Amino acid sequence: MKALLLIAHGSRRKQSNDEVVVLAEKLKKNCAEQYEIIHAGFLELAQPMIPDGIKKCVEEGATSIVVLPYFLNSGRHVVEDIPNIVSETKLDYPNIDIKIAPHLGASDLMMALLIATANATN
Amino acid sequence: MKALLLIAHGSRRKQSNDEVVVLAEKLKKNCAEQYEIIHAGFLELAQPMIPDGIKKCVEEGATSIVVLPYFLNSGRHVVEDIPNIVSETKLDYPNIDIKIAPHLGASDLMMALLIATANATN
């Protein structure tokens, strides 16, 4: 059973964190066939944090988990912090295949998204 | 003449800022017909900042400018800081049409981008 764990930075502003949870719910409706389990998680400042998000996926029966960083730039969080936390958490689940997806800014589709968003101005 | 000003947060990490400049250059190749002038700018920590980015567009002949926040969440930066800076800068250019695009997280295409990025894992 495949799981998708959407990881945002986490904010002191509750509304920002709620947006991520809503996005994960939207994702659930859009790719339930591919990923039967989808949750949101946070690097810091909000719950569940990454290890708890992974735990939740495993408890619901995930055998493979894609951790998807909801980050635009390849900053320290993407390059170091998230990989380090995921590597450490992996030790608790030796039989689960846990991978980290590229960050969003790296995708070719980002171009289409930027243009569509600019054009939504009028 | 239409201009697009891509605004990122700005980082102490030069590589992160360079990524935004590269993204703006990529955009130039992808939508030069729609936006003849495209630049990157930053809210803080990097140059050019928003007022200088707008100035640059105007000096190159822009008559309308779309300010596109390269931000995922509707946090304080998107809801308050960028609109405030743009409103203030607008006073210097009463004849230029300056608008702010929605932030990226608000776009329907975000869903497609998330799914494509997750699938790029293997």
PDB file of C-alpha atoms in Angstrom:
ATOM      1  CA  MET A   1       0.000   0.000   0.000  1.00  0.00           C
ATOM      2  CA  LYS A   2       1.512   3.319  -1.114  1.00  0.00           C
ATOM      3  CA  ALA A   3       1.427   6.458   1.015  1.00  0.00           C
ATOM      4  CA  LEU A   4       2.190  10.085   0.223  1.00  0.00           C
ATOM      5  CA  LEU A   5       3.362  12.377   3.023  1.00  0.00           C
ATOM      6  CA  LEU A   6       3.233  16.053   2.080  1.00  0.00           C
ATOM      7  CA  ILE A   7       5.769  17.949   4.216  1.00  0.00           C
ATOM      8  CA  ALA A   8       5.481  21.714   4.667  1.00  0.00           C
ATOM      9  CA  HIS A   9       7.715  23.914   6.781  1.00  0.00           C
ATOM     10  CA  GLY A  10       5.065  24.641   9.403  1.00  0.00           C
ATOM     11  CA  SER A  11       4.047  28.090  10.580  1.00  0.00           C
ATOM     12  CA  ARG A  12       3.086  29.909  13.772  1.00  0.00           C
ATOM     13  CA  ARG A  13       0.039  31.016  11.801  1.00  0.00           C
ATOM     14  CA  LYS A  14      -2.596  28.303  12.145  1.00  0.00           C
ATOM     15  CA  GLN A  15      -4.237  29.236   8.849  1.00  0.00           C
ATOM     16  CA  SER A  16      -1.038  28.454   6.941  1.00  0.00           C
ATOM     17  CA  ASN A  17      -0.853  24.973   8.459  1.00  0.00           C
ATOM     18  CA  ASP A  18      -4.553  24.405   7.787  1.00  0.00           C
ATOM     19  CA  GLU A  19      -3.940  25.218   4.110  1.00  0.00           C
ATOM     20  CA  VAL A  20      -1.454  22.356   3.925  1.00  0.00           C
ATOM     21  CA  VAL A  21      -3.918  19.939   5.511  1.00  0.00           C
ATOM     22  CA  VAL A  22      -6.608  21.048   3.039  1.00  0.00           C
ATOM     23  CA  LEU A  23      -4.126  20.562   0.189  1.00  0.00           C
ATOM     24  CA  ALA A  24      -3.396  17.013   1.380  1.00  0.00           C
ATOM     25  CA  GLU A  25      -7.139  16.335   1.459  1.00  0.00           C
ATOM     26  CA  LYS A  26      -7.500  17.681  -2.069  1.00  0.00           C
ATOM     27  CA  LEU A  27      -4.619  15.430  -3.128  1.00  0.00           C
ATOM     28  CA  LYS A  28      -6.480  12.490  -1.610  1.00  0.00           C
ATOM     29  CA  LYS A  29      -9.359  13.142  -3.986  1.00  0.00           C
ATOM     30  CA  ASN A  30      -7.038  13.527  -6.969  1.00  0.00           C
ATOM     31  CA  CYS A  31      -4.724  10.574  -6.661  1.00  0.00           C
ATOM     32  CA  ALA A  32      -6.406   8.054  -4.356  1.00  0.00           C
ATOM     33  CA  GLU A  33      -5.815   5.305  -6.907  1.00  0.00           C
ATOM     34  CA  GLN A  34      -2.078   5.851  -6.798  1.00  0.00           C
ATOM     35  CA  TYR A  35      -1.671   6.657  -3.120  1.00  0.00           C
ATOM     36  CA  GLU A  36      -4.186   5.034  -0.811  1.00  0.00           C
ATOM     37  CA  ILE A  37      -2.846   6.889   2.212  1.00  0.00           C
ATOM     38  CA  ILE A  38      -2.151  10.634   2.118  1.00  0.00           C
ATOM     39  CA  HIS A  39      -1.243  12.859   5.049  1.00  0.00           C
ATOM     40  CA  ALA A  40       0.240  16.269   5.713  1.00  0.00           C
ATOM     41  CA  GLY A  41       3.193  16.736   8.038  1.00  0.00           C
ATOM     42  CA  PHE A  42       5.499  19.533   9.147  1.00  0.00           C
ATOM     43  CA  LEU A  43       9.221  20.124   9.536  1.00  0.00           C
ATOM     44  CA  GLU A  44       8.661  22.319  12.587  1.00  0.00           C
ATOM     45  CA  LEU A  45       6.174  24.512  14.474  1.00  0.00           C
ATOM     46  CA  ALA A  46       3.142  22.312  13.746  1.00  0.00           C
ATOM     47  CA  GLN A  47       1.847  18.763  14.249  1.00  0.00           C
ATOM     48  CA  PRO A  48       2.285  16.046  13.092  1.00  0.00           C
ATOM     49  CA  MET A  49       6.002  16.375  12.583  1.00  0.00           C
ATOM     50  CA  ILE A  50       7.793  14.142  10.053  1.00  0.00           C
ATOM     51  CA  PRO A  51       8.411  11.068  12.277  1.00  0.00           C
ATOM     52  CA  ASP A  52       4.790  11.119  13.488  1.00  0.00           C
ATOM     53  CA  GLY A  53       3.552  11.518   9.907  1.00  0.00           C
ATOM     54  CA  ILE A  54       5.577   8.486   8.825  1.00  0.00           C
ATOM     55  CA  LYS A  55       4.336   6.533  11.857  1.00  0.00           C
ATOM     56  CA  LYS A  56       0.736   7.384  10.948  1.00  0.00           C
ATOM     57  CA  CYS A  57       1.239   6.101   7.373  1.00  0.00           C
ATOM     58  CA  VAL A  58       2.823   2.856   8.632  1.00  0.00           C
ATOM     59  CA  GLU A  59       0.067   2.289  11.188  1.00  0.00           C
ATOM     60  CA  GLU A  60      -2.502   2.626   8.410  1.00  0.00           C
ATOM     61  CA  GLY A  61      -0.761  -0.114   6.465  1.00  0.00           C
ATOM     62  CA  ALA A  62       1.703   1.695   4.172  1.00  0.00           C
ATOM     63  CA  THR A  63       4.429  -0.498   2.706  1.00  0.00           C
ATOM     64  CA  SER A  64       5.999   2.341   0.737  1.00  0.00           C
ATOM     65  CA  ILE A  65       5.982   6.063   1.526  1.00  0.00           C
ATOM     66  CA  VAL A  66       6.852   9.006  -0.705  1.00  0.00           C
ATOM     67  CA  VAL A  67       7.825  12.051   1.364  1.00  0.00           C
ATOM     68  CA  LEU A  68       7.022  15.113  -0.774  1.00  0.00           C
ATOM     69  CA  PRO A  69       8.663  18.370   0.381  1.00  0.00           C
ATOM     70  CA  TYR A  70       6.251  21.259  -0.157  1.00  0.00           C
ATOM     71  CA  PHE A  71       9.148  23.688  -0.614  1.00  0.00           C
ATOM     72  CA  LEU A  72      10.082  25.899  -3.551  1.00  0.00           C
ATOM     73  CA  ASN A  73      13.836  26.202  -3.134  1.00  0.00           C
ATOM     74  CA  SER A  74      16.582  23.728  -2.442  1.00  0.00           C
ATOM     75  CA  GLY A  75      17.470  25.438   0.814  1.00  0.00           C
ATOM     76  CA  ARG A  76      18.938  23.838   3.923  1.00  0.00           C
ATOM     77  CA  HIS A  77      15.543  22.394   4.901  1.00  0.00           C
ATOM     78  CA  VAL A  78      15.280  20.460   1.636  1.00  0.00           C
ATOM     79  CA  VAL A  79      18.954  19.549   1.272  1.00  0.00           C
ATOM     80  CA  GLU A  80      19.759  18.638   4.878  1.00  0.00           C
ATOM     81  CA  ASP A  81      16.975  18.795   7.450  1.00  0.00           C
ATOM     82  CA  ILE A  82      14.276  16.687   5.783  1.00  0.00           C
ATOM     83  CA  PRO A  83      16.721  13.997   4.502  1.00  0.00           C
ATOM     84  CA  ASN A  84      18.316  13.762   7.960  1.00  0.00           C
ATOM     85  CA  ILE A  85      14.990  13.344   9.765  1.00  0.00           C
ATOM     86  CA  VAL A  86      13.751  10.817   7.196  1.00  0.00           C
ATOM     87  CA  SER A  87      17.003   8.790   7.375  1.00  0.00           C
ATOM     88  CA  GLU A  88      16.774   8.631  11.130  1.00  0.00           C
ATOM     89  CA  THR A  89      13.087   7.680  11.113  1.00  0.00           C
ATOM     90  CA  LYS A  90      13.740   4.974   8.496  1.00  0.00           C
ATOM     91  CA  LEU A  91      15.752   3.027  11.086  1.00  0.00           C
ATOM     92  CA  ASP A  92      12.504   2.330  12.938  1.00  0.00           C
ATOM     93  CA  TYR A  93      10.860   0.858   9.827  1.00  0.00           C
ATOM     94  CA  PRO A  94      13.424  -1.358   8.069  1.00  0.00           C
ATOM     95  CA  ASN A  95      10.727  -3.081   5.984  1.00  0.00           C
ATOM     96  CA  ILE A  96       9.073   0.057   4.663  1.00  0.00           C
ATOM     97  CA  ASP A  97      10.328   1.652   1.443  1.00  0.00           C
ATOM     98  CA  ILE A  98      10.617   5.377   2.256  1.00  0.00           C
ATOM     99  CA  LYS A  99      11.731   7.799  -0.461  1.00  0.00           C
ATOM    100  CA  ILE A 100      11.945  11.577  -0.717  1.00  0.00           C
ATOM    101  CA  ALA A 101      10.560  13.255  -3.856  1.00  0.00           C
ATOM    102  CA  PRO A 102      12.377  16.227  -5.442  1.00  0.00           C
ATOM    103  CA  HIS A 103      11.237  19.636  -4.151  1.00  0.00           C
ATOM    104  CA  LEU A 104       8.557  21.378  -6.202  1.00  0.00           C
ATOM    105  CA  GLY A 105      10.768  24.088  -7.631  1.00  0.00           C
ATOM    106  CA  ALA A 106      12.702  21.413  -9.532  1.00  0.00           C
ATOM    107  CA  SER A 107       9.702  20.338 -11.612  1.00  0.00           C
ATOM    108  CA  ASP A 108       9.171  21.302 -15.254  1.00  0.00           C
ATOM    109  CA  LEU A 109       5.516  21.794 -14.453  1.00  0.00           C
ATOM    110  CA  MET A 110       6.504  24.728 -12.233  1.00  0.00           C
ATOM    111  CA  MET A 111       6.821  26.784 -15.412  1.00  0.00           C
ATOM    112  CA  ALA A 112       3.226  26.069 -16.416  1.00  0.00           C
ATOM    113  CA  LEU A 113       2.046  26.804 -12.883  1.00  0.00           C
ATOM    114  CA  LEU A 114       3.859  30.162 -12.806  1.00  0.00           C
ATOM    115  CA  ILE A 115       2.452  31.255 -16.158  1.00  0.00           C
ATOM    116  CA  ALA A 116      -1.097  30.156 -15.270  1.00  0.00           C
ATOM    117  CA  THR A 117      -0.885  31.987 -11.943  1.00  0.00           C
ATOM    118  CA  ALA A 118       0.406  35.196 -13.549  1.00  0.00           C
ATOM    119  CA  ASN A 119      -2.434  35.038 -16.061  1.00  0.00           C
ATOM    120  CA  ALA A 120      -4.991  34.612 -13.274  1.00  0.00           C
ATOM    121  CA  THR A 121      -4.306  38.203 -12.248  1.00  0.00           C
ATOM    122  CA  ASN A 122      -6.931  39.849 -14.431  1.00  0.00           C
TER     123      ASN A 122
ATOM    124  CA  MET B   1       4.608  46.473 -22.793  1.00  0.00           C
ATOM    125  CA  LYS B   2       3.868  43.837 -20.122  1.00  0.00           C
ATOM    126  CA  ALA B   3       6.314  42.831 -17.424  1.00  0.00           C
ATOM    127  CA  LEU B   4       6.361  39.927 -15.000  1.00  0.00           C
ATOM    128  CA  LEU B   5       8.198  40.321 -11.686  1.00  0.00           C
ATOM    129  CA  LEU B   6       8.747  37.022  -9.879  1.00  0.00           C
ATOM    130  CA  ILE B   7       9.098  37.723  -6.146  1.00  0.00           C
ATOM    131  CA  ALA B   8      10.725  35.164  -3.856  1.00  0.00           C
ATOM    132  CA  HIS B   9      11.380  35.521  -0.141  1.00  0.00           C
ATOM    133  CA  GLY B  10      15.138  35.814  -0.473  1.00  0.00           C
ATOM    134  CA  SER B  11      17.661  33.712   1.400  1.00  0.00           C
ATOM    135  CA  ARG B  12      21.029  34.048   3.103  1.00  0.00           C
ATOM    136  CA  ARG B  13      22.026  31.105   0.922  1.00  0.00           C
ATOM    137  CA  LYS B  14      23.191  32.496  -2.414  1.00  0.00           C
ATOM    138  CA  GLN B  15      22.311  29.291  -4.256  1.00  0.00           C
ATOM    139  CA  SER B  16      18.636  29.657  -3.293  1.00  0.00           C
ATOM    140  CA  ASN B  17      18.512  33.187  -4.701  1.00  0.00           C
ATOM    141  CA  ASP B  18      20.323  32.078  -7.850  1.00  0.00           C
ATOM    142  CA  GLU B  19      17.650  29.414  -8.376  1.00  0.00           C
ATOM    143  CA  VAL B  20      15.005  32.133  -8.503  1.00  0.00           C
ATOM    144  CA  VAL B  21      16.995  34.122 -11.049  1.00  0.00           C
ATOM    145  CA  VAL B  22      17.420  30.986 -13.177  1.00  0.00           C
ATOM    146  CA  LEU B  23      13.676  30.344 -12.893  1.00  0.00           C
ATOM    147  CA  ALA B  24      12.937  33.885 -14.111  1.00  0.00           C
ATOM    148  CA  GLU B  25      15.263  33.291 -17.061  1.00  0.00           C
ATOM    149  CA  LYS B  26      13.495  30.035 -17.863  1.00  0.00           C
ATOM    150  CA  LEU B  27      10.172  31.909 -17.701  1.00  0.00           C
ATOM    151  CA  LYS B  28      11.572  34.419 -20.180  1.00  0.00           C
ATOM    152  CA  LYS B  29      12.048  31.613 -22.673  1.00  0.00           C
ATOM    153  CA  ASN B  30       8.582  30.221 -22.034  1.00  0.00           C
ATOM    154  CA  CYS B  31       6.366  33.279 -22.132  1.00  0.00           C
ATOM    155  CA  ALA B  32       8.305  35.999 -23.933  1.00  0.00           C
ATOM    156  CA  GLU B  33       5.322  36.638 -26.208  1.00  0.00           C
ATOM    157  CA  GLN B  34       3.083  37.441 -23.270  1.00  0.00           C
ATOM    158  CA  TYR B  35       5.591  39.210 -21.045  1.00  0.00           C
ATOM    159  CA  GLU B  36       8.346  41.042 -22.859  1.00  0.00           C
ATOM    160  CA  ILE B  37      10.099  41.940 -19.621  1.00  0.00           C
ATOM    161  CA  ILE B  38      10.702  39.360 -16.889  1.00  0.00           C
ATOM    162  CA  HIS B  39      12.763  39.812 -13.746  1.00  0.00           C
ATOM    163  CA  ALA B  40      13.273  38.184 -10.373  1.00  0.00           C
ATOM    164  CA  GLY B  41      13.042  40.165  -7.152  1.00  0.00           C
ATOM    165  CA  PHE B  42      13.129  39.494  -3.426  1.00  0.00           C
ATOM    166  CA  LEU B  43      11.120  40.437  -0.362  1.00  0.00           C
ATOM    167  CA  GLU B  44      14.244  40.534   1.798  1.00  0.00           C
ATOM    168  CA  LEU B  45      17.850  39.340   2.178  1.00  0.00           C
ATOM    169  CA  ALA B  46      18.694  39.591  -1.543  1.00  0.00           C
ATOM    170  CA  GLN B  47      18.822  42.080  -4.398  1.00  0.00           C
ATOM    171  CA  PRO B  48      16.921  43.489  -6.229  1.00  0.00           C
ATOM    172  CA  MET B  49      14.206  44.068  -3.666  1.00  0.00           C
ATOM    173  CA  ILE B  50      10.620  44.678  -4.806  1.00  0.00           C
ATOM    174  CA  PRO B  51      10.816  48.476  -5.387  1.00  0.00           C
ATOM    175  CA  ASP B  52      14.041  48.089  -7.378  1.00  0.00           C
ATOM    176  CA  GLY B  53      12.526  45.236  -9.383  1.00  0.00           C
ATOM    177  CA  ILE B  54       9.520  47.396 -10.273  1.00  0.00           C
ATOM    178  CA  LYS B  55      11.839  50.294 -11.139  1.00  0.00           C
ATOM    179  CA  LYS B  56      13.857  48.024 -13.438  1.00  0.00           C
ATOM    180  CA  CYS B  57      10.695  46.932 -15.279  1.00  0.00           C
ATOM    181  CA  VAL B  58       9.526  50.541 -15.690  1.00  0.00           C
ATOM    182  CA  GLU B  59      12.937  51.688 -16.933  1.00  0.00           C
ATOM    183  CA  GLU B  60      12.837  48.967 -19.572  1.00  0.00           C
ATOM    184  CA  GLY B  61       9.499  50.306 -20.802  1.00  0.00           C
ATOM    185  CA  ALA B  62       6.860  48.314 -18.921  1.00  0.00           C
ATOM    186  CA  THR B  63       3.382  49.848 -18.962  1.00  0.00           C
ATOM    187  CA  SER B  64       1.851  47.029 -16.922  1.00  0.00           C
ATOM    188  CA  ILE B  65       3.521  44.802 -14.348  1.00  0.00           C
ATOM    189  CA  VAL B  66       2.313  41.547 -12.813  1.00  0.00           C
ATOM    190  CA  VAL B  67       3.996  40.903  -9.470  1.00  0.00           C
ATOM    191  CA  LEU B  68       3.996  37.119  -8.988  1.00  0.00           C
ATOM    192  CA  PRO B  69       4.677  35.937  -5.409  1.00  0.00           C
ATOM    193  CA  TYR B  70       6.775  32.770  -5.497  1.00  0.00           C
ATOM    194  CA  PHE B  71       5.279  31.607  -2.185  1.00  0.00           C
ATOM    195  CA  LEU B  72       3.328  28.470  -1.343  1.00  0.00           C
ATOM    196  CA  ASN B  73       1.206  29.633   1.582  1.00  0.00           C
ATOM    197  CA  SER B  74      -0.887  32.686   2.206  1.00  0.00           C
ATOM    198  CA  GLY B  75       1.249  33.716   5.152  1.00  0.00           C
ATOM    199  CA  ARG B  76       1.948  37.234   6.376  1.00  0.00           C
ATOM    200  CA  HIS B  77       4.435  37.859   3.552  1.00  0.00           C
ATOM    201  CA  VAL B  78       1.787  37.188   0.906  1.00  0.00           C
ATOM    202  CA  VAL B  79      -1.176  38.733   2.723  1.00  0.00           C
ATOM    203  CA  GLU B  80       0.489  41.847   4.132  1.00  0.00           C
ATOM    204  CA  ASP B  81       4.136  42.480   3.321  1.00  0.00           C
ATOM    205  CA  ILE B  82       4.149  42.182  -0.480  1.00  0.00           C
ATOM    206  CA  PRO B  83       0.839  44.102  -0.955  1.00  0.00           C
ATOM    207  CA  ASN B  84       2.095  46.864   1.355  1.00  0.00           C
ATOM    208  CA  ILE B  85       5.402  47.268  -0.475  1.00  0.00           C
ATOM    209  CA  VAL B  86       3.707  47.168  -3.885  1.00  0.00           C
ATOM    210  CA  SER B  87       1.063  49.740  -2.823  1.00  0.00           C
ATOM    211  CA  GLU B  88       3.751  52.087  -1.606  1.00  0.00           C
ATOM    212  CA  THR B  89       5.883  51.663  -4.723  1.00  0.00           C
ATOM    213  CA  LYS B  90       2.847  52.214  -6.963  1.00  0.00           C
ATOM    214  CA  LEU B  91       2.706  55.843  -5.753  1.00  0.00           C
ATOM    215  CA  ASP B  92       5.914  56.502  -7.693  1.00  0.00           C
ATOM    216  CA  TYR B  93       4.416  55.172 -10.938  1.00  0.00           C
ATOM    217  CA  PRO B  94       0.849  56.479 -11.235  1.00  0.00           C
ATOM    218  CA  ASN B  95       0.682  55.655 -14.949  1.00  0.00           C
ATOM    219  CA  ILE B  96       1.817  52.046 -14.677  1.00  0.00           C
ATOM    220  CA  ASP B  97      -0.724  49.281 -14.099  1.00  0.00           C
ATOM    221  CA  ILE B  98       0.757  47.155 -11.303  1.00  0.00           C
ATOM    222  CA  LYS B  99      -1.120  44.059 -10.100  1.00  0.00           C
ATOM    223  CA  ILE B 100      -0.288  41.205  -7.747  1.00  0.00           C
ATOM    224  CA  ALA B 101      -1.020  37.642  -8.900  1.00  0.00           C
ATOM    225  CA  PRO B 102      -2.408  35.064  -6.454  1.00  0.00           C
ATOM    226  CA  HIS B 103       0.245  33.026  -4.640  1.00  0.00           C
ATOM    227  CA  LEU B 104       1.147  29.681  -6.195  1.00  0.00           C
ATOM    228  CA  GLY B 105      -0.484  27.495  -3.586  1.00  0.00           C
ATOM    229  CA  ALA B 106      -3.873  28.867  -4.644  1.00  0.00           C
ATOM    230  CA  SER B 107      -3.628  27.461  -8.167  1.00  0.00           C
ATOM    231  CA  ASP B 108      -5.480  24.364  -9.351  1.00  0.00           C
ATOM    232  CA  LEU B 109      -2.374  23.384 -11.259  1.00  0.00           C
ATOM    233  CA  MET B 110      -0.623  22.901  -7.925  1.00  0.00           C
ATOM    234  CA  MET B 111      -2.389  19.564  -7.676  1.00  0.00           C
ATOM    235  CA  ALA B 112      -0.917  18.384 -10.981  1.00  0.00           C
ATOM    236  CA  LEU B 113       2.511  19.658  -9.946  1.00  0.00           C
ATOM    237  CA  LEU B 114       2.379  17.799  -6.617  1.00  0.00           C
ATOM    238  CA  ILE B 115       1.352  14.531  -8.230  1.00  0.00           C
ATOM    239  CA  ALA B 116       3.971  14.805 -10.985  1.00  0.00           C
ATOM    240  CA  THR B 117       6.670  15.572  -8.411  1.00  0.00           C
ATOM    241  CA  ALA B 118       5.678  12.641  -6.199  1.00  0.00           C
ATOM    242  CA  ASN B 119       5.796  10.363  -9.231  1.00  0.00           C
ATOM    243  CA  ALA B 120       9.272  11.615 -10.144  1.00  0.00           C
ATOM    244  CA  THR B 121      10.603   9.796  -7.085  1.00  0.00           C
ATOM    245  CA  ASN B 122      11.385   6.492  -8.727  1.00  0.00           C
TER     246      ASN B 122
END
